[in-house]
Amino acid sequence: MEQMSDKKTAIFKSTMELVRENGFHGTPMSMIAKHAGVAAGTIYHYFESKEQLICELFCYAQQQAVAVVERETSVNEPFKACFFKLWMGLYTFYRDNPDLLRFFEQFVNSPYQATMPPLEEDRFYSLLFAFLEQGVRERELKEVSPKILAMLTHSSILSIAKTAASGRLSFNKKELQQIQQLLWDGIARNH
Amino acid sequence: MEQMSDKKTAIFKSTMELVRENGFHGTPMSMIAKHAGVAAGTIYHYFESKEQLICELFCYAQQQAVAVVERETSVNEPFKACFFKLWMGLYTFYRDNPDLLRFFEQFVNSPYQATMPPLEEDRFYSLLFAFLEQGVRERELKEVSPKILAMLTHSSILSIAKTAASGRLSFNKKELQQIQQLLWDGIARNH
DNA sequence: CTTCCCCAATTGAACGTTCATTCGGTTTGC
DNA sequence: GCAAACCGAATGAACGTTCAATTGGGGAAG
């Protein structure tokens, strides 16, 4: 990503934070502007419309998630260790970025979802697919479609992170390890 | 639930359908009214406000999901069979009610989430907890907190149903059975 | 059985507010 | 001195909500 203007970044950050607190509706452009310390008109210097802002913000957020997957899967370690690292890496990322997580979930459950590319072109899922496919190829994982493995893996991460972020439940380190282990027990080949 | 007026049901159904298509914002009261075949004012005869309508609709929707869990877990069968039935029952319910599913997801990721009771008082999760706790007690499932088992189970159902509903991926019967089996392999005790 | 009345249900135009967006002007960096 | 960045009051459309007026069904009175 070419480096962004400070203002643009501020607008992104403010939008995520405010959407988390007030929801997608309930976050007027004027509020974003004030929070980001810019004038309302300035937002329109960087973004065509509110819709465009939201969509670009989604891409921006997704790129950060993609970076996490890239970082964690490029390690040169046994597959199993890599899998656990990836799980924990993504979980930590979501937990430490609750604004992003919430925005993400709102987006994919909104009509904007239609503007997303099909799964095959989705960089995030492509990376996840590829990684899990590798696990199947190396006979570490059961002979199951990588898309299924990807859904199970990611959904476990998301649901735990969401529940923790909402404060409705919390999980200690031991429990997190248990969760990863349960998931692994489910998808791994038993030698 | 005491029986509802036809109009109230029509308003509920229309709201769910329109929220699915247009999102939470993007669904004005006037649109709900027209779609439900009533005047705008009529909605305010049944509901205090748009917010109230949304919240009551969530309760209404959740009761339907609760009914599915009750139906599937009350069967007098071995735990494992019951577990598979519950998974499939909930999945089928969500798949056949995509409007409800989408509305549900929008709601829990919005600021309205704060109006929900804590998890312990949540009838849906209480039932799920109790059922999985039974599995632990009967030594069918690993000695893990039922809340963890509940999250993993429900998140797998939701993510598969959501992906299928959005048309981004589809799953045939064999794949659905595979998914349940993977999940079971993860959480079941190996005798 | 008819008439009358009551009140809950229903209507939809009107109101006031909020919001996304615009635009003429100002500042800043080069 | 000239773009590009930035400002923020003004604009007009859209929306949630209100309310005065209308309807309709059912029970009481005759």
Tab-separated table of C-alpha atoms (C1' of nucleotides) in Angstrom:
chain	number	residue	atom	x	y	z
A	1	MET	CA	0.000	0.000	0.000
A	2	GLU	CA	1.438	3.351	-0.963
A	3	GLN	CA	1.710	5.514	2.097
A	4	MET	CA	-1.404	7.367	3.027
A	5	SER	CA	-1.975	10.926	4.080
A	6	ASP	CA	-2.274	11.409	7.819
A	7	LYS	CA	-5.782	12.705	7.387
A	8	LYS	CA	-6.874	9.655	5.483
A	9	THR	CA	-5.558	7.386	8.197
A	10	ALA	CA	-7.246	9.504	10.845
A	11	ILE	CA	-10.534	9.256	8.983
A	12	PHE	CA	-10.174	5.482	8.764
A	13	LYS	CA	-9.395	5.130	12.443
A	14	SER	CA	-12.209	7.396	13.505
A	15	THR	CA	-14.715	5.634	11.310
A	16	MET	CA	-13.822	2.257	12.746
A	17	GLU	CA	-13.971	3.494	16.295
A	18	LEU	CA	-17.266	5.293	15.856
A	19	VAL	CA	-18.875	2.468	13.946
A	20	ARG	CA	-17.976	0.221	16.792
A	21	GLU	CA	-19.692	2.464	19.299
A	22	ASN	CA	-22.630	3.749	17.315
A	23	GLY	CA	-23.052	1.244	14.597
A	24	PHE	CA	-23.040	1.685	10.948
A	25	HIS	CA	-26.083	3.881	10.877
A	26	GLY	CA	-25.715	6.241	13.775
A	27	THR	CA	-22.319	7.363	12.591
A	28	PRO	CA	-22.846	10.546	10.561
A	29	MET	CA	-20.127	11.990	8.412
A	30	SER	CA	-20.100	15.084	10.594
A	31	MET	CA	-19.247	12.934	13.600
A	32	ILE	CA	-16.443	11.202	11.753
A	33	ALA	CA	-15.091	14.575	10.671
A	34	LYS	CA	-15.128	16.025	14.163
A	35	HIS	CA	-13.545	12.928	15.685
A	36	ALA	CA	-10.837	12.812	13.047
A	37	GLY	CA	-10.149	16.520	13.485
A	38	VAL	CA	-10.988	17.493	9.936
A	39	ALA	CA	-13.797	19.376	8.255
A	40	ALA	CA	-16.705	17.517	6.760
A	41	GLY	CA	-15.722	18.644	3.310
A	42	THR	CA	-12.238	17.211	3.693
A	43	ILE	CA	-13.556	13.694	3.838
A	44	TYR	CA	-14.953	14.276	0.374
A	45	HIS	CA	-11.535	15.239	-0.817
A	46	TYR	CA	-10.379	11.694	-0.101
A	47	PHE	CA	-13.560	9.687	-0.622
A	48	GLU	CA	-16.314	9.973	-3.171
A	49	SER	CA	-19.050	9.201	-0.691
A	50	LYS	CA	-19.806	7.585	2.611
A	51	GLU	CA	-20.328	4.286	0.864
A	52	GLN	CA	-16.955	4.545	-0.809
A	53	LEU	CA	-15.324	5.380	2.497
A	54	ILE	CA	-16.835	2.298	4.087
A	55	CYS	CA	-15.740	0.034	1.263
A	56	GLU	CA	-12.207	1.365	1.191
A	57	LEU	CA	-12.014	1.010	4.926
A	58	PHE	CA	-12.992	-2.612	4.573
A	59	CYS	CA	-10.170	-3.207	2.104
A	60	TYR	CA	-7.756	-1.417	4.389
A	61	ALA	CA	-8.859	-3.543	7.336
A	62	GLN	CA	-8.717	-6.733	5.334
A	63	GLN	CA	-5.191	-6.020	4.231
A	64	GLN	CA	-4.142	-5.903	7.842
A	65	ALA	CA	-5.691	-9.313	8.433
A	66	VAL	CA	-4.021	-10.631	5.315
A	67	ALA	CA	-0.696	-9.380	6.636
A	68	VAL	CA	-1.195	-11.418	9.794
A	69	VAL	CA	-1.877	-14.586	7.821
A	70	GLU	CA	1.142	-13.949	5.632
A	71	ARG	CA	3.361	-13.360	8.612
A	72	GLU	CA	2.244	-16.465	10.488
A	73	THR	CA	2.197	-18.909	7.598
A	74	SER	CA	5.583	-17.990	6.191
A	75	VAL	CA	7.448	-19.335	9.187
A	76	ASN	CA	9.582	-22.346	8.377
A	77	GLU	CA	8.331	-24.756	10.988
A	78	PRO	CA	6.384	-28.005	11.144
A	79	PHE	CA	2.829	-27.630	9.944
A	80	LYS	CA	1.222	-28.246	13.283
A	81	ALA	CA	3.243	-25.545	15.038
A	82	CYS	CA	2.467	-23.210	12.189
A	83	PHE	CA	-1.237	-23.927	12.484
A	84	PHE	CA	-1.263	-23.109	16.177
A	85	LYS	CA	0.720	-19.955	15.543
A	86	LEU	CA	-1.708	-18.875	12.875
A	87	TRP	CA	-4.696	-19.473	15.123
A	88	MET	CA	-3.154	-17.535	17.963
A	89	GLY	CA	-1.853	-14.808	15.669
A	90	LEU	CA	-5.258	-14.144	14.169
A	91	TYR	CA	-6.979	-14.365	17.520
A	92	THR	CA	-4.555	-11.882	19.045
A	93	PHE	CA	-4.964	-9.576	16.088
A	94	TYR	CA	-8.751	-9.500	16.438
A	95	ARG	CA	-8.627	-9.233	20.203
A	96	ASP	CA	-6.264	-6.277	20.037
A	97	ASN	CA	-8.300	-4.577	17.326
A	98	PRO	CA	-11.882	-4.855	18.529
A	99	ASP	CA	-12.934	-1.855	16.481
A	100	LEU	CA	-11.723	-3.544	13.355
A	101	LEU	CA	-13.343	-6.823	14.287
A	102	ARG	CA	-16.688	-5.226	14.888
A	103	PHE	CA	-16.519	-3.186	11.713
A	104	PHE	CA	-15.584	-6.299	9.803
A	105	GLU	CA	-18.560	-8.232	11.105
A	106	GLN	CA	-20.958	-5.412	10.446
A	107	PHE	CA	-19.684	-5.106	6.918
A	108	VAL	CA	-19.886	-8.738	5.912
A	109	ASN	CA	-23.425	-8.964	7.269
A	110	SER	CA	-24.601	-5.878	5.445
A	111	PRO	CA	-25.640	-5.364	1.830
A	112	TYR	CA	-22.109	-4.124	1.143
A	113	GLN	CA	-21.142	-7.751	1.260
A	114	ALA	CA	-22.319	-7.899	-2.352
A	115	THR	CA	-19.446	-5.613	-3.316
A	116	MET	CA	-16.930	-8.186	-2.099
A	117	PRO	CA	-15.187	-10.375	-4.638
A	118	PRO	CA	-16.107	-14.072	-4.784
A	119	LEU	CA	-14.244	-16.245	-2.312
A	120	GLU	CA	-11.731	-17.499	-4.847
A	121	GLU	CA	-10.491	-13.954	-5.437
A	122	ASP	CA	-10.563	-13.088	-1.767
A	123	ARG	CA	-6.933	-12.716	-0.786
A	124	PHE	CA	-7.594	-13.600	2.831
A	125	TYR	CA	-9.368	-16.857	2.120
A	126	SER	CA	-7.020	-17.745	-0.698
A	127	LEU	CA	-4.105	-17.612	1.695
A	128	LEU	CA	-5.980	-19.641	4.267
A	129	PHE	CA	-6.985	-22.212	1.635
A	130	ALA	CA	-3.449	-22.545	0.413
A	131	PHE	CA	-2.079	-23.030	3.881
A	132	LEU	CA	-4.607	-25.685	4.807
A	133	GLU	CA	-4.202	-27.390	1.463
A	134	GLN	CA	-0.542	-27.696	2.297
A	135	GLY	CA	-1.529	-29.432	5.515
A	136	VAL	CA	-3.623	-31.899	3.569
A	137	ARG	CA	-0.803	-32.485	1.080
A	138	GLU	CA	1.645	-33.133	3.875
A	139	ARG	CA	-0.833	-35.634	5.356
A	140	GLU	CA	-1.105	-33.649	8.548
A	141	LEU	CA	-4.779	-32.895	7.974
A	142	LYS	CA	-7.660	-35.114	6.945
A	143	GLU	CA	-8.606	-35.360	3.299
A	144	VAL	CA	-11.241	-32.672	3.409
A	145	SER	CA	-11.899	-29.707	1.163
A	146	PRO	CA	-9.682	-26.825	2.289
A	147	LYS	CA	-12.675	-24.525	2.157
A	148	ILE	CA	-14.270	-26.533	4.934
A	149	LEU	CA	-11.101	-26.482	6.993
A	150	ALA	CA	-10.810	-22.744	6.438
A	151	MET	CA	-14.371	-22.051	7.528
A	152	LEU	CA	-14.023	-24.110	10.694
A	153	THR	CA	-10.720	-22.546	11.599
A	154	HIS	CA	-11.694	-18.986	10.968
A	155	SER	CA	-15.131	-19.270	12.519
A	156	SER	CA	-13.671	-20.594	15.743
A	157	ILE	CA	-11.257	-17.689	15.911
A	158	LEU	CA	-13.902	-15.109	15.120
A	159	SER	CA	-16.502	-16.388	17.528
A	160	ILE	CA	-14.071	-16.593	20.409
A	161	ALA	CA	-12.638	-13.156	19.666
A	162	LYS	CA	-16.091	-11.628	19.299
A	163	THR	CA	-17.368	-13.088	22.524
A	164	ALA	CA	-14.259	-11.971	24.361
A	165	ALA	CA	-14.432	-8.486	22.841
A	166	SER	CA	-18.038	-8.068	23.849
A	167	GLY	CA	-17.099	-8.883	27.408
A	168	ARG	CA	-19.821	-11.505	27.621
A	169	LEU	CA	-17.265	-14.223	28.277
A	170	SER	CA	-13.525	-14.255	28.731
A	171	PHE	CA	-10.976	-16.938	28.107
A	172	ASN	CA	-7.692	-17.508	29.855
A	173	LYS	CA	-4.558	-18.810	28.216
A	174	LYS	CA	-5.251	-22.409	29.124
A	175	GLU	CA	-8.712	-22.252	27.640
A	176	LEU	CA	-7.409	-20.742	24.429
A	177	GLN	CA	-4.944	-23.596	24.117
A	178	GLN	CA	-7.759	-26.061	24.749
A	179	ILE	CA	-9.798	-24.528	21.955
A	180	GLN	CA	-6.956	-24.762	19.484
A	181	GLN	CA	-6.360	-28.342	20.515
A	182	LEU	CA	-10.017	-29.302	20.058
A	183	LEU	CA	-9.993	-27.808	16.609
A	184	TRP	CA	-6.752	-29.557	15.750
A	185	ASP	CA	-8.057	-32.885	17.052
A	186	GLY	CA	-11.009	-32.480	14.720
A	187	ILE	CA	-9.186	-31.724	11.515
A	188	ALA	CA	-5.865	-33.542	11.964
A	189	ARG	CA	-5.149	-37.005	10.674
A	190	ASN	CA	-4.565	-39.452	13.477
A	191	HIS	CA	-1.349	-41.221	12.659
B	1	MET	CA	-46.065	-16.852	22.862
B	2	GLU	CA	-49.601	-15.542	22.985
B	3	GLN	CA	-50.977	-15.271	19.508
B	4	MET	CA	-50.150	-12.111	17.687
B	5	SER	CA	-52.177	-9.854	15.500
B	6	ASP	CA	-51.772	-10.520	11.791
B	7	LYS	CA	-50.443	-7.034	11.275
B	8	LYS	CA	-47.763	-7.457	13.880
B	9	THR	CA	-46.576	-10.657	12.242
B	10	ALA	CA	-46.619	-8.998	8.840
B	11	ILE	CA	-44.529	-6.133	10.191
B	12	PHE	CA	-42.036	-8.597	11.656
B	13	LYS	CA	-41.739	-10.547	8.443
B	14	SER	CA	-41.368	-7.449	6.308
B	15	THR	CA	-38.746	-5.979	8.575
B	16	MET	CA	-36.660	-9.123	8.436
B	17	GLU	CA	-36.922	-9.396	4.693
B	18	LEU	CA	-36.125	-5.749	4.064
B	19	VAL	CA	-33.272	-5.653	6.533
B	20	ARG	CA	-31.806	-8.571	4.697
B	21	GLU	CA	-31.941	-6.767	1.386
B	22	ASN	CA	-31.218	-3.209	2.409
B	23	GLY	CA	-29.501	-3.504	5.706
B	24	PHE	CA	-30.398	-2.118	8.995
B	25	HIS	CA	-30.029	1.463	7.951
B	26	GLY	CA	-31.505	1.688	4.518
B	27	THR	CA	-34.760	0.248	5.731
B	28	PRO	CA	-37.023	3.212	6.541
B	29	MET	CA	-40.221	2.747	8.466
B	30	SER	CA	-42.157	3.916	5.427
B	31	MET	CA	-40.690	1.032	3.442
B	32	ILE	CA	-41.572	-1.489	6.116
B	33	ALA	CA	-45.104	-0.101	6.213
B	34	LYS	CA	-45.610	-0.314	2.483
B	35	HIS	CA	-44.165	-3.817	2.283
B	36	ALA	CA	-46.313	-5.021	5.172
B	37	GLY	CA	-49.403	-3.473	3.638
B	38	VAL	CA	-50.111	-1.110	6.506
B	39	ALA	CA	-49.875	2.610	7.054
B	40	ALA	CA	-46.819	4.097	8.686
B	41	GLY	CA	-48.829	5.103	11.703
B	42	THR	CA	-50.010	1.568	12.282
B	43	ILE	CA	-46.527	0.399	13.120
B	44	TYR	CA	-46.542	2.875	15.972
B	45	HIS	CA	-49.705	1.335	17.282
B	46	TYR	CA	-47.782	-1.896	17.900
B	47	PHE	CA	-44.292	-0.588	18.574
B	48	GLU	CA	-43.037	2.405	20.467
B	49	SER	CA	-40.287	3.164	18.016
B	50	LYS	CA	-38.098	1.711	15.339
B	51	GLU	CA	-35.616	0.675	17.961
B	52	GLN	CA	-38.286	-1.127	19.927
B	53	LEU	CA	-39.480	-2.880	16.798
B	54	ILE	CA	-35.981	-4.116	16.085
B	55	CYS	CA	-35.471	-5.371	19.623
B	56	GLU	CA	-38.802	-7.161	19.779
B	57	LEU	CA	-38.105	-8.714	16.412
B	58	PHE	CA	-34.845	-10.042	17.753
B	59	CYS	CA	-36.631	-11.698	20.676
B	60	TYR	CA	-39.207	-13.137	18.310
B	61	ALA	CA	-36.467	-14.532	16.076
B	62	GLN	CA	-34.493	-15.909	18.966
B	63	GLN	CA	-37.517	-17.739	20.308
B	64	GLN	CA	-37.753	-19.588	17.027
B	65	ALA	CA	-34.128	-20.667	17.322
B	66	VAL	CA	-34.719	-21.699	20.911
B	67	ALA	CA	-37.625	-23.829	19.777
B	68	VAL	CA	-35.336	-25.683	17.382
B	69	VAL	CA	-32.831	-26.439	20.132
B	70	GLU	CA	-35.614	-27.604	22.426
B	71	ARG	CA	-37.075	-29.832	19.772
B	72	GLU	CA	-33.773	-31.453	18.835
B	73	THR	CA	-32.362	-31.961	22.304
B	74	SER	CA	-35.480	-33.455	23.831
B	75	VAL	CA	-35.282	-36.593	21.720
B	76	ASN	CA	-34.582	-39.706	23.741
B	77	GLU	CA	-31.590	-41.047	21.876
B	78	PRO	CA	-27.888	-41.599	22.462
B	79	PHE	CA	-25.989	-38.364	22.948
B	80	LYS	CA	-23.997	-38.609	19.773
B	81	ALA	CA	-27.061	-39.051	17.583
B	82	CYS	CA	-28.699	-36.176	19.395
B	83	PHE	CA	-25.680	-33.970	18.803
B	84	PHE	CA	-25.713	-34.639	15.081
B	85	LYS	CA	-29.450	-34.005	14.978
B	86	LEU	CA	-29.028	-30.727	16.780
B	87	TRP	CA	-26.295	-29.596	14.422
B	88	MET	CA	-28.332	-30.472	11.368
B	89	GLY	CA	-31.525	-29.076	12.859
B	90	LEU	CA	-29.998	-25.693	13.541
B	91	TYR	CA	-28.195	-25.616	10.227
B	92	THR	CA	-31.401	-26.410	8.368
B	93	PHE	CA	-33.267	-23.798	10.348
B	94	TYR	CA	-30.784	-21.072	9.445
B	95	ARG	CA	-30.496	-22.190	5.848
B	96	ASP	CA	-34.262	-22.116	5.424
B	97	ASN	CA	-34.567	-18.745	7.112
B	98	PRO	CA	-31.846	-16.644	5.559
B	99	ASP	CA	-33.672	-13.428	6.382
B	100	LEU	CA	-33.681	-14.338	10.014
B	101	LEU	CA	-30.058	-15.401	9.942
B	102	ARG	CA	-28.936	-12.169	8.401
B	103	PHE	CA	-31.019	-10.080	10.746
B	104	PHE	CA	-29.628	-12.010	13.665
B	105	GLU	CA	-26.048	-11.399	12.629
B	106	GLN	CA	-26.637	-7.726	12.000
B	107	PHE	CA	-28.220	-7.369	15.393
B	108	VAL	CA	-25.545	-9.056	17.451
B	109	ASN	CA	-22.848	-7.032	15.732
B	110	SER	CA	-24.615	-3.740	16.290
B	111	PRO	CA	-24.823	-1.502	19.354
B	112	TYR	CA	-28.170	-3.157	20.131
B	113	GLN	CA	-26.118	-6.083	21.326
B	114	ALA	CA	-25.773	-4.152	24.568
B	115	THR	CA	-29.504	-4.610	25.164
B	116	MET	CA	-29.080	-8.375	25.216
B	117	PRO	CA	-28.980	-10.181	28.538
B	118	PRO	CA	-25.666	-11.650	29.727
B	119	LEU	CA	-24.930	-15.107	28.363
B	120	GLU	CA	-26.060	-16.913	31.507
B	121	GLU	CA	-29.566	-15.524	31.107
B	122	ASP	CA	-29.611	-16.117	27.393
B	123	ARG	CA	-32.102	-18.884	26.872
B	124	PHE	CA	-30.524	-20.081	23.665
B	125	TYR	CA	-27.042	-20.467	25.094
B	126	SER	CA	-28.346	-21.840	28.367
B	127	LEU	CA	-30.005	-24.676	26.501
B	128	LEU	CA	-26.906	-25.316	24.452
B	129	PHE	CA	-24.730	-25.272	27.592
B	130	ALA	CA	-27.006	-27.706	29.368
B	131	PHE	CA	-27.040	-30.104	26.462
B	132	LEU	CA	-23.272	-30.118	26.058
B	133	GLU	CA	-22.765	-30.367	29.793
B	134	GLN	CA	-24.838	-33.509	29.662
B	135	GLY	CA	-22.443	-34.843	27.037
B	136	VAL	CA	-19.510	-34.153	29.324
B	137	ARG	CA	-21.274	-35.797	32.255
B	138	GLU	CA	-22.016	-38.875	30.195
B	139	ARG	CA	-18.334	-38.994	29.249
B	140	GLU	CA	-19.145	-38.619	25.598
B	141	LEU	CA	-17.371	-35.273	25.327
B	142	LYS	CA	-13.995	-34.151	26.577
B	143	GLU	CA	-13.713	-32.441	29.942
B	144	VAL	CA	-13.949	-28.942	28.601
B	145	SER	CA	-16.030	-25.980	29.670
B	146	PRO	CA	-19.462	-26.245	28.021
B	147	LYS	CA	-19.204	-22.612	26.991
B	148	ILE	CA	-16.261	-23.527	24.789
B	149	LEU	CA	-18.100	-26.477	23.310
B	150	ALA	CA	-21.131	-24.291	22.692
B	151	MET	CA	-19.144	-21.602	20.921
B	152	LEU	CA	-17.378	-24.078	18.656
B	153	THR	CA	-20.577	-25.881	17.809
B	154	HIS	CA	-22.650	-22.820	17.125
B	155	SER	CA	-19.941	-20.949	15.266
B	156	SER	CA	-19.466	-23.838	12.884
B	157	ILE	CA	-23.174	-23.939	12.160
B	158	LEU	CA	-23.446	-20.199	11.690
B	159	SER	CA	-20.445	-19.804	9.466
B	160	ILE	CA	-21.472	-22.625	7.182
B	161	ALA	CA	-25.059	-21.396	7.001
B	162	LYS	CA	-23.971	-17.818	6.344
B	163	THR	CA	-21.579	-18.776	3.617
B	164	ALA	CA	-24.189	-20.978	1.995
B	165	ALA	CA	-26.872	-18.294	2.296
B	166	SER	CA	-24.666	-15.694	0.685
B	167	GLY	CA	-24.144	-18.001	-2.264
B	168	ARG	CA	-20.388	-17.624	-2.021
B	169	LEU	CA	-19.983	-21.343	-1.401
B	170	SER	CA	-22.354	-24.265	-1.257
B	171	PHE	CA	-22.138	-27.549	0.538
B	172	ASN	CA	-23.615	-30.866	-0.439
B	173	LYS	CA	-24.963	-33.442	1.952
B	174	LYS	CA	-21.712	-35.358	2.136
B	175	GLU	CA	-19.758	-32.244	2.978
B	176	LEU	CA	-22.213	-31.292	5.703
B	177	GLN	CA	-21.766	-34.725	7.252
B	178	GLN	CA	-18.014	-34.306	7.031
B	179	ILE	CA	-18.199	-31.009	8.858
B	180	GLN	CA	-20.252	-32.460	11.677
B	181	GLN	CA	-17.845	-35.369	11.913
B	182	LEU	CA	-14.806	-33.097	12.116
B	183	LEU	CA	-16.424	-31.131	14.886
B	184	TRP	CA	-17.384	-34.304	16.717
B	185	ASP	CA	-13.886	-35.719	16.344
B	186	GLY	CA	-12.575	-32.576	17.980
B	187	ILE	CA	-14.808	-32.457	21.004
B	188	ALA	CA	-15.586	-36.142	21.643
B	189	ARG	CA	-13.699	-38.307	24.068
B	190	ASN	CA	-11.867	-41.093	22.286
B	191	HIS	CA	-12.797	-44.234	24.141
C	1	DC	C1'	-83.581	-7.474	14.729
C	2	DT	C1'	-82.278	-2.707	14.427
C	3	DT	C1'	-80.073	1.345	16.087
C	4	DC	C1'	-76.657	3.597	18.366
C	5	DC	C1'	-72.401	4.288	20.390
C	6	DC	C1'	-67.777	3.423	21.777
C	7	DC	C1'	-63.165	2.601	21.331
C	8	DA	C1'	-59.457	0.224	19.426
C	9	DA	C1'	-57.429	-0.152	14.993
C	10	DT	C1'	-55.969	2.252	11.077
C	11	DT	C1'	-54.788	5.870	7.923
C	12	DG	C1'	-51.424	9.055	5.589
C	13	DA	C1'	-50.279	13.829	5.186
C	14	DA	C1'	-47.514	16.940	7.778
C	15	DC	C1'	-43.661	18.189	10.913
C	16	DG	C1'	-39.248	18.864	12.510
C	17	DT	C1'	-34.889	16.930	12.609
C	18	DT	C1'	-30.875	14.841	10.903
C	19	DC	C1'	-27.802	13.771	7.549
C	20	DA	C1'	-24.882	13.277	3.239
C	21	DT	C1'	-23.195	16.186	0.121
C	22	DT	C1'	-21.896	20.645	-2.115
C	23	DC	C1'	-19.341	24.718	-3.002
C	24	DG	C1'	-17.268	29.244	-2.672
C	25	DG	C1'	-13.666	30.674	-0.288
C	26	DT	C1'	-9.112	30.210	2.475
C	27	DT	C1'	-4.764	28.223	3.646
C	28	DT	C1'	-0.617	25.614	2.735
C	29	DG	C1'	3.343	23.807	0.373
C	30	DC	C1'	6.191	24.191	-3.417
D	1	DG	C1'	1.607	32.422	-7.830
D	2	DC	C1'	-0.710	28.326	-8.481
D	3	DA	C1'	-2.342	23.821	-7.385
D	4	DA	C1'	-3.831	20.875	-4.010
D	5	DA	C1'	-5.547	20.488	0.457
D	6	DC	C1'	-8.771	22.090	3.547
D	7	DC	C1'	-12.625	24.447	5.672
D	8	DG	C1'	-17.545	24.777	7.364
D	9	DA	C1'	-21.891	27.018	6.589
D	10	DA	C1'	-25.605	26.145	3.411
D	11	DT	C1'	-28.735	22.924	0.930
D	12	DG	C1'	-32.108	19.811	0.033
D	13	DA	C1'	-33.603	15.215	0.470
D	14	DA	C1'	-34.912	11.518	3.525
D	15	DC	C1'	-36.430	9.821	7.603
D	16	DG	C1'	-38.745	8.808	12.235
D	17	DT	C1'	-42.567	10.170	14.447
D	18	DT	C1'	-47.046	12.556	15.361
D	19	DC	C1'	-51.867	13.364	15.145
D	20	DA	C1'	-56.365	14.646	13.565
D	21	DA	C1'	-59.512	12.211	11.045
D	22	DT	C1'	-61.778	7.751	9.571
D	23	DT	C1'	-63.178	3.041	9.889
D	24	DG	C1'	-65.287	-1.081	11.661
D	25	DG	C1'	-66.852	-4.493	14.783
D	26	DG	C1'	-69.322	-5.686	18.757
D	27	DG	C1'	-72.115	-4.959	22.671
D	28	DA	C1'	-75.931	-2.346	24.948
D	29	DA	C1'	-80.425	-0.336	24.549
D	30	DG	C1'	-84.831	-0.201	22.552
